[in-house]
CSV table of C-alpha atoms in Angstrom, one decimal:
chain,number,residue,atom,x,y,z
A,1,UNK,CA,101.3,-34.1,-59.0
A,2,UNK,CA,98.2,-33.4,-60.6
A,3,UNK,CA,97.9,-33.0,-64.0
A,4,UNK,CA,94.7,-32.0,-66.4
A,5,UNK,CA,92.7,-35.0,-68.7
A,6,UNK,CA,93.8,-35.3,-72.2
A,7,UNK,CA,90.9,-33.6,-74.8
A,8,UNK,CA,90.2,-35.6,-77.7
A,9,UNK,CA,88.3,-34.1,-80.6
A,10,UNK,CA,86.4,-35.6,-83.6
A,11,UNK,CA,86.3,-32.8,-86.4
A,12,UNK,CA,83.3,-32.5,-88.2
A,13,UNK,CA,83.3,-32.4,-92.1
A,14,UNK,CA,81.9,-28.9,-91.8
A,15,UNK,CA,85.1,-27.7,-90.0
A,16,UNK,CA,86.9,-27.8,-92.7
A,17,UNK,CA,87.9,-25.0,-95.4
A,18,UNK,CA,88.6,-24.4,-99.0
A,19,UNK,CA,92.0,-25.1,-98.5
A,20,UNK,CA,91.7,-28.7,-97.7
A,21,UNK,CA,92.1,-28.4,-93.7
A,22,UNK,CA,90.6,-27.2,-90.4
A,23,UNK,CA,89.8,-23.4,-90.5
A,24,UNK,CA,91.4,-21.2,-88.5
A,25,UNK,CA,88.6,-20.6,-86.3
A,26,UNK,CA,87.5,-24.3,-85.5
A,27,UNK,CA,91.1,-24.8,-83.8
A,28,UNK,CA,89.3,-22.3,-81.3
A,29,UNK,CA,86.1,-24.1,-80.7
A,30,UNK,CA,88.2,-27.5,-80.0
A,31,UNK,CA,90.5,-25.5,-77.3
A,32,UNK,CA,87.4,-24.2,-76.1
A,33,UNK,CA,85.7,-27.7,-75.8
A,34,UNK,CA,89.0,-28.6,-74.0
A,35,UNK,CA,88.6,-25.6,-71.5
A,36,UNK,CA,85.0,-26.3,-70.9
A,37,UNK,CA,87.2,-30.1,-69.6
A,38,UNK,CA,89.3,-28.1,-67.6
A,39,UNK,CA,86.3,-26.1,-66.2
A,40,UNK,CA,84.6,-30.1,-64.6
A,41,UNK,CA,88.0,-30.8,-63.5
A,42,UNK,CA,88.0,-27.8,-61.7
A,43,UNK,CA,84.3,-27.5,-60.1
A,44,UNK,CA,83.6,-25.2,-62.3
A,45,UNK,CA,81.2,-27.6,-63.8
A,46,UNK,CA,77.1,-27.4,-64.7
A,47,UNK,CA,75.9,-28.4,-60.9
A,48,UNK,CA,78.0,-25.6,-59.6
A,49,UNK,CA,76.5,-23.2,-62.2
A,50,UNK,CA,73.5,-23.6,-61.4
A,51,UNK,CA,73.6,-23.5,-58.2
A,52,UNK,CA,76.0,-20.3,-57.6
A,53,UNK,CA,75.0,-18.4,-60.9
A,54,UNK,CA,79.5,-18.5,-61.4
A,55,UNK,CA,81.0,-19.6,-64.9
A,56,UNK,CA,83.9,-18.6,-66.2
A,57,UNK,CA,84.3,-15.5,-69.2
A,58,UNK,CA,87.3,-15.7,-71.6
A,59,UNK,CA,88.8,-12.5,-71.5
A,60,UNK,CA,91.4,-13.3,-74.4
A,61,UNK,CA,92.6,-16.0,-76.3
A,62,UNK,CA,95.6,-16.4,-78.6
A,63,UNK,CA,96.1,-18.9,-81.2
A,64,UNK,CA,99.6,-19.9,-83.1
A,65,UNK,CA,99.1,-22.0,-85.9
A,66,UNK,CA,101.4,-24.3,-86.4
A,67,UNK,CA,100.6,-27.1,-89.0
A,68,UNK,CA,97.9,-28.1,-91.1
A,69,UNK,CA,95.3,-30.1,-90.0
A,70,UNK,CA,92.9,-32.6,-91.4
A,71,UNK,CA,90.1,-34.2,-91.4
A,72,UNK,CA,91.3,-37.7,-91.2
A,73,UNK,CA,93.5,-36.1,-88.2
A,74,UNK,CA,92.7,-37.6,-84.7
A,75,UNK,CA,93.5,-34.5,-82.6
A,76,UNK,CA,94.6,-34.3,-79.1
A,77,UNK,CA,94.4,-31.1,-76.7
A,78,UNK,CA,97.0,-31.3,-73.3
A,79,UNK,CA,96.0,-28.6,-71.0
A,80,UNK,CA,97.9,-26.8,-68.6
A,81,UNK,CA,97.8,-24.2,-65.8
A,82,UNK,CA,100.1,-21.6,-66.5
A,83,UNK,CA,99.2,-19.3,-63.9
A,84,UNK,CA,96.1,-18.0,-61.8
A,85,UNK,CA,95.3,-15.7,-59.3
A,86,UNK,CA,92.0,-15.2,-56.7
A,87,UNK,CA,89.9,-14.8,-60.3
A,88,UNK,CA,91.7,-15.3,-63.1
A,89,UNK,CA,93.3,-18.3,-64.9
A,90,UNK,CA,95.6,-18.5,-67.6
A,91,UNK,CA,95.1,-21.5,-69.5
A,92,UNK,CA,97.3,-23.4,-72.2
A,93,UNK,CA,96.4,-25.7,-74.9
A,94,UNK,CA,99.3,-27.9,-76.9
A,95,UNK,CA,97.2,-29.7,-80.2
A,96,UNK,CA,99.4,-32.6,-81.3
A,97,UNK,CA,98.2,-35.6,-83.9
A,98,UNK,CA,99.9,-39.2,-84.6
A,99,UNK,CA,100.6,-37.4,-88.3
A,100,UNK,CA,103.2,-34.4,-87.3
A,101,UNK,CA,106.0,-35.2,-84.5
A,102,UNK,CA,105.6,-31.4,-83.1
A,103,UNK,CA,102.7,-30.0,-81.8
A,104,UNK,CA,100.0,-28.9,-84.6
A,105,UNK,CA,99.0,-25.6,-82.8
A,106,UNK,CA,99.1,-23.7,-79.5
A,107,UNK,CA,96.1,-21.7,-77.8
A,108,UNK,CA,96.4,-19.5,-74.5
A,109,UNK,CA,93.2,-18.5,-72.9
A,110,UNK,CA,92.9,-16.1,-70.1
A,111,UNK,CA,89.4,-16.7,-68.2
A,112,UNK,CA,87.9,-14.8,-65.3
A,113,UNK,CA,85.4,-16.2,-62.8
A,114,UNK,CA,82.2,-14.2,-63.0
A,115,UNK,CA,78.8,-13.9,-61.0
A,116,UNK,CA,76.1,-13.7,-63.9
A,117,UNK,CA,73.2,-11.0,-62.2
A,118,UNK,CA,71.9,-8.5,-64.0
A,119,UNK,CA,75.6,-6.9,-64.4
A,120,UNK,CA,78.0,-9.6,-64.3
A,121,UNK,CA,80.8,-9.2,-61.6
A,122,UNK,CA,84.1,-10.7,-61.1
A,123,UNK,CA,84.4,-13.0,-58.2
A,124,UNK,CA,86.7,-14.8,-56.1
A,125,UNK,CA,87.1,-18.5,-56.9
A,126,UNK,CA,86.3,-21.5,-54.2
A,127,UNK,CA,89.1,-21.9,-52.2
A,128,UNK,CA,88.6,-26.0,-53.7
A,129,UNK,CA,89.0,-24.6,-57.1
A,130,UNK,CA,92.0,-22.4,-55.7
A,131,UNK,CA,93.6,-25.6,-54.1
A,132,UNK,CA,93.1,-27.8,-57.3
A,133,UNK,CA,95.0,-24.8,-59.7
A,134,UNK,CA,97.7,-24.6,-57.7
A,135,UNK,CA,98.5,-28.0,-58.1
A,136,UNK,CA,97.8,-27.9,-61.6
A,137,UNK,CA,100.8,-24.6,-61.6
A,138,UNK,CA,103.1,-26.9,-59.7
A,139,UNK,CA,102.5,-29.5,-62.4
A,140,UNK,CA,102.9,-27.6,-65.5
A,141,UNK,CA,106.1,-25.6,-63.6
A,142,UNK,CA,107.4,-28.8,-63.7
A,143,UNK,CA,107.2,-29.7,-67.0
A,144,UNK,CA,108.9,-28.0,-70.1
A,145,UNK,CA,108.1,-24.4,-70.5
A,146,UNK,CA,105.0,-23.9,-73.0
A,147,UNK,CA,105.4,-22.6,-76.6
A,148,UNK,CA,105.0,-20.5,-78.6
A,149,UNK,CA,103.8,-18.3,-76.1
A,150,UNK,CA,101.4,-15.9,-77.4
A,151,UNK,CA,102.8,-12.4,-77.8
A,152,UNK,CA,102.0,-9.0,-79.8
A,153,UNK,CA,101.1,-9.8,-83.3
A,154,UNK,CA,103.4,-7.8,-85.8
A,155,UNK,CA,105.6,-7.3,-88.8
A,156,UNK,CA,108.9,-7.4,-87.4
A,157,UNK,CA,111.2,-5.5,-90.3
A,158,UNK,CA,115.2,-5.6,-90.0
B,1,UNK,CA,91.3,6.0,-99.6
B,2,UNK,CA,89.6,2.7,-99.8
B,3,UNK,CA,87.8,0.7,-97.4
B,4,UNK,CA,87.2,-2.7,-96.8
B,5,UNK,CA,83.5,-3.9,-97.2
B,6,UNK,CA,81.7,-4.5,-93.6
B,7,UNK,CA,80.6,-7.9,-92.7
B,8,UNK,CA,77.6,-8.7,-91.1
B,9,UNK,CA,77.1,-11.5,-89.0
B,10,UNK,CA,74.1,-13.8,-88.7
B,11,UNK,CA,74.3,-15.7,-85.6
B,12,UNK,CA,73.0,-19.3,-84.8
B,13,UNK,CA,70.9,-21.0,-82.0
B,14,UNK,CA,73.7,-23.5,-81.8
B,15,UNK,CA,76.8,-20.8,-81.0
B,16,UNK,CA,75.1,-19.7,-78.1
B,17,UNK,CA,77.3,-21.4,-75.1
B,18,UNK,CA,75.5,-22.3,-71.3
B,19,UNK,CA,76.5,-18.5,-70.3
B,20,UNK,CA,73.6,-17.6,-72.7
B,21,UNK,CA,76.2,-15.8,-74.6
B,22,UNK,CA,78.4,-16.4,-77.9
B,23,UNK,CA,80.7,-18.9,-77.3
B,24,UNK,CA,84.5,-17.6,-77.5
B,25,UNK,CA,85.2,-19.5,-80.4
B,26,UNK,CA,82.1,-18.4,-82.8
B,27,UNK,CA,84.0,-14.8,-82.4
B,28,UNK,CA,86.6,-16.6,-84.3
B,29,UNK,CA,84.3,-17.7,-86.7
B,30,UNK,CA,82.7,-14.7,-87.3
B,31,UNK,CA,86.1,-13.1,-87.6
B,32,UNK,CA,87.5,-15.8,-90.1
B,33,UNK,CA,84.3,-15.3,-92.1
B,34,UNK,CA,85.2,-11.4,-92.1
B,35,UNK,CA,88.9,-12.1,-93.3
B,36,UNK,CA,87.4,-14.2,-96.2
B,37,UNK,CA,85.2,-10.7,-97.3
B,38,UNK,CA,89.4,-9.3,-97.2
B,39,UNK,CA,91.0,-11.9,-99.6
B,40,UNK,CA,87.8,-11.7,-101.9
B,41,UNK,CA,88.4,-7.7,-101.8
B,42,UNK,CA,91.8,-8.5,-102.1
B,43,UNK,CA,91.6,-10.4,-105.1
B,44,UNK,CA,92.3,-13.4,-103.4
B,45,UNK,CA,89.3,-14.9,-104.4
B,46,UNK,CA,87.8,-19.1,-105.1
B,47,UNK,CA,88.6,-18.3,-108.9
B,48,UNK,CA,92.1,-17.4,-107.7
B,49,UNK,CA,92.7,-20.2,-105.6
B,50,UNK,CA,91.8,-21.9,-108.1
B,51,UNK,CA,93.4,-21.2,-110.8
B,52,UNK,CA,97.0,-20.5,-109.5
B,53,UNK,CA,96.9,-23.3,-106.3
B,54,UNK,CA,98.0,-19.9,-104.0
B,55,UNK,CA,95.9,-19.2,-100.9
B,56,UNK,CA,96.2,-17.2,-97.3
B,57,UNK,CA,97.2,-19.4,-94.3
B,58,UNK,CA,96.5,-18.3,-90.9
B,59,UNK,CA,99.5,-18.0,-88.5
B,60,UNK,CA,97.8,-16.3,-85.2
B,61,UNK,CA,94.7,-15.0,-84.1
B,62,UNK,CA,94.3,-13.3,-81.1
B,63,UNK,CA,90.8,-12.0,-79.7
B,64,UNK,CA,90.2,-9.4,-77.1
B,65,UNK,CA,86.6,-10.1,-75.6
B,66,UNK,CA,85.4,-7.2,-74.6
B,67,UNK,CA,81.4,-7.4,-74.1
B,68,UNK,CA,79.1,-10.3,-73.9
B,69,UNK,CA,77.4,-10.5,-77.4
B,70,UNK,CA,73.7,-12.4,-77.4
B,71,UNK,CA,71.8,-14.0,-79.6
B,72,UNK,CA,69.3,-11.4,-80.4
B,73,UNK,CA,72.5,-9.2,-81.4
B,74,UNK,CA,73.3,-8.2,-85.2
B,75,UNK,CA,76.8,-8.5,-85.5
B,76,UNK,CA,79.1,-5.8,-87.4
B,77,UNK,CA,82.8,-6.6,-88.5
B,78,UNK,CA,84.7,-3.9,-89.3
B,79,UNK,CA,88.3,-4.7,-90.8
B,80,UNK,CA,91.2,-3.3,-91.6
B,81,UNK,CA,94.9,-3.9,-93.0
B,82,UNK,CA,97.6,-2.6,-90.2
B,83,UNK,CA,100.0,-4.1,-92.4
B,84,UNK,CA,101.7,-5.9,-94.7
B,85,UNK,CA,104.5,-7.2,-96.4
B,86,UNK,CA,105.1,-9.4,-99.8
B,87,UNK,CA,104.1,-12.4,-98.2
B,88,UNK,CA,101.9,-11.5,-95.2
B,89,UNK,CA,99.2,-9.3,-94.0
B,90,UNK,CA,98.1,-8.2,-90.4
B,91,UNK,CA,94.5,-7.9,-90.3
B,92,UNK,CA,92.6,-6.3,-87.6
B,93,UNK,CA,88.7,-6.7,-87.0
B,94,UNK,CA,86.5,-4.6,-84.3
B,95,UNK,CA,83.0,-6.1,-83.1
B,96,UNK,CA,80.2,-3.9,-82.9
B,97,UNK,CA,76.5,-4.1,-82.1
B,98,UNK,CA,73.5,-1.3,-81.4
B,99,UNK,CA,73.4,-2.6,-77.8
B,100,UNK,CA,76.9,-1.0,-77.0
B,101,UNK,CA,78.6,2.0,-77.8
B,102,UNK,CA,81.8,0.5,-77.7
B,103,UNK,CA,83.3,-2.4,-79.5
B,104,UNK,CA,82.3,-5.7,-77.9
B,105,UNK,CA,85.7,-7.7,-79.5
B,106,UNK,CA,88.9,-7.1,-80.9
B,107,UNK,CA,90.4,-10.1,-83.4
B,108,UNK,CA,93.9,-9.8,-84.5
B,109,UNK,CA,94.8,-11.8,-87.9
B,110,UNK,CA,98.2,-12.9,-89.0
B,111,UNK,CA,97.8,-14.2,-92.6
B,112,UNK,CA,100.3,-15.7,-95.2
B,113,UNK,CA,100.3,-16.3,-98.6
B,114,UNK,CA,100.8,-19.5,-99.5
B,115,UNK,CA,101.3,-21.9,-102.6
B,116,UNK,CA,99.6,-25.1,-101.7
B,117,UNK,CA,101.7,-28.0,-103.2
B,118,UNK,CA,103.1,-31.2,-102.3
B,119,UNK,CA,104.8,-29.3,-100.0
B,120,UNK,CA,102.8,-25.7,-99.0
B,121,UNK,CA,105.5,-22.8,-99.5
B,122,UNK,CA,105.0,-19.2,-98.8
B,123,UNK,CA,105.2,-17.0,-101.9
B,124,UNK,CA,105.0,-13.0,-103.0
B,125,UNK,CA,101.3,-11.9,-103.3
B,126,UNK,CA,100.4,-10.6,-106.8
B,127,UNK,CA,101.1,-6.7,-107.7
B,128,UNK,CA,97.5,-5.9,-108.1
B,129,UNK,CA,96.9,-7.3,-104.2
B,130,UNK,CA,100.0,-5.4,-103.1
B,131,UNK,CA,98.4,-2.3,-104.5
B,132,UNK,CA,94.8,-2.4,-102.4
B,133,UNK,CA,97.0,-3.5,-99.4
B,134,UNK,CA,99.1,0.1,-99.7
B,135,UNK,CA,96.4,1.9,-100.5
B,136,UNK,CA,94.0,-0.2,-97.5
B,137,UNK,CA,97.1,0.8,-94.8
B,138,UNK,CA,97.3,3.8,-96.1
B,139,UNK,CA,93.4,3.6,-94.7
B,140,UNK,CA,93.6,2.2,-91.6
B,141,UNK,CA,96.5,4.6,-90.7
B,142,UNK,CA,94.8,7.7,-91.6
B,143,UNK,CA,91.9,6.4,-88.7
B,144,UNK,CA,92.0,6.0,-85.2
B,145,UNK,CA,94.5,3.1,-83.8
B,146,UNK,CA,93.3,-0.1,-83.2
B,147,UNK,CA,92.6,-0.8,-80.0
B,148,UNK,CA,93.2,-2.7,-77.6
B,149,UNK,CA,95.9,-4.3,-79.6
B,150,UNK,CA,97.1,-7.7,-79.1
B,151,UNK,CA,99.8,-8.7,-76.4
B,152,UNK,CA,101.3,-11.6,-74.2
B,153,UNK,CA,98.6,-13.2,-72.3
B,154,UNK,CA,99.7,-12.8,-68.6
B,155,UNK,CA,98.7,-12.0,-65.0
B,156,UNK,CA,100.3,-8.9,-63.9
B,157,UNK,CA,101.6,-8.9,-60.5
B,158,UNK,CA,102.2,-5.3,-58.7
């Protein structure tokens, strides 16, 4: 069993809003810190780059908020591997902080791994990289199912 | 009909991720930035949030990236209400630049109002804000749809 490094982020006073807590958006650039983590625990780091002109491009990402954050708040990111295939990977993020027993907010990320040329072109990942998520899918099938999943968002009337 | 105000983007040295692009998250930013234009149309305003504690809380976000954006790119938001009830409002925002004919992002805003107390509590949005959101949908579903609309992140498998 393999499982992910925890992300810890240190909010920045400019992060947060008129309303007293994190804005919407900065929930974002701390899962996408996180997934940048996930992307060095992959392979998927700098070195590899550089040297094979391959990253990774977020095709979608969905955020639920669930509570408010603060700045005092000393926030936590567990990532997970909810399911990939030859180039795609479909990343969750559970934020949780000593402050609130339930986790603060969920993000889903789905990423595609891409040659950068002149037109950028999807690309089958490294069989390591291939090896190393499907122990991360074993791991997170393991665990308990991650939620809220993200879904259509809507009005739902009765 | 009435629309809502276009929001232009300025975009800084220090969004721009090691892909050379806009980093997923600063779409986020720029959308939440966009949304604030909305409450301010909407009446929902500093002077309002001051002066009756009530606010908008985010509950989801969901971004559809659909074209790299660089730095040299001037940014237009385009948003529109796709609904609404007492208490919430479903915002949608498109991406555009000169570089590309079509959109280049798709954000998707669930928003709530809120009364920010001891204890925050979701409350009915003022008449007068009720009246620009009918008349706003009323808009928005007079154009064309909004597209592509948000969904379950997955991996389809044939």
């Amino acid at each position: 069993m393999q499982d992910l490094p925890v992300y810890r982020a240190t909010l920045e006073a400019a992060w947060i809003d008129y309303n007293g807590h994190l804005r919407d958006a900065y929930y974002g650039l701390v899962a996408s810190y996180a997934v940048d983590a996930v992307m060095d625990h992959l392979g998927i780091d700098a070195a590899y780059r550089e040297r094979t002109s391959c990253t990774l491009y977020t095709l979608e990402m969905h955020i639920h908020y669930l509570n408010e954050v603060k700045f005092t708040d000393a926030l936590e990111i567990h990532s997970s591997v909810l399911d990939f295939d030859a180039k795609r990977i479909h990343v969750g993020c559970l934020f949780s902080c000593e402050r609130v027993e339930t986790p603060v907010a969920a993000a889903e990320f789905m990423l595609m791994h891409v040659h950068q040329g002149d037109k950028p072109a999807s690309l089958r990942m490294p069989e390591s990289t291939l090896d190393i998520l499907a122990e991360l899918k074993s791991s997170a099938a393991a665990g308990a199912p991650f939620a809220p999943g993200s879904r259509k968002i809507e009005i739902k009337r009765r």
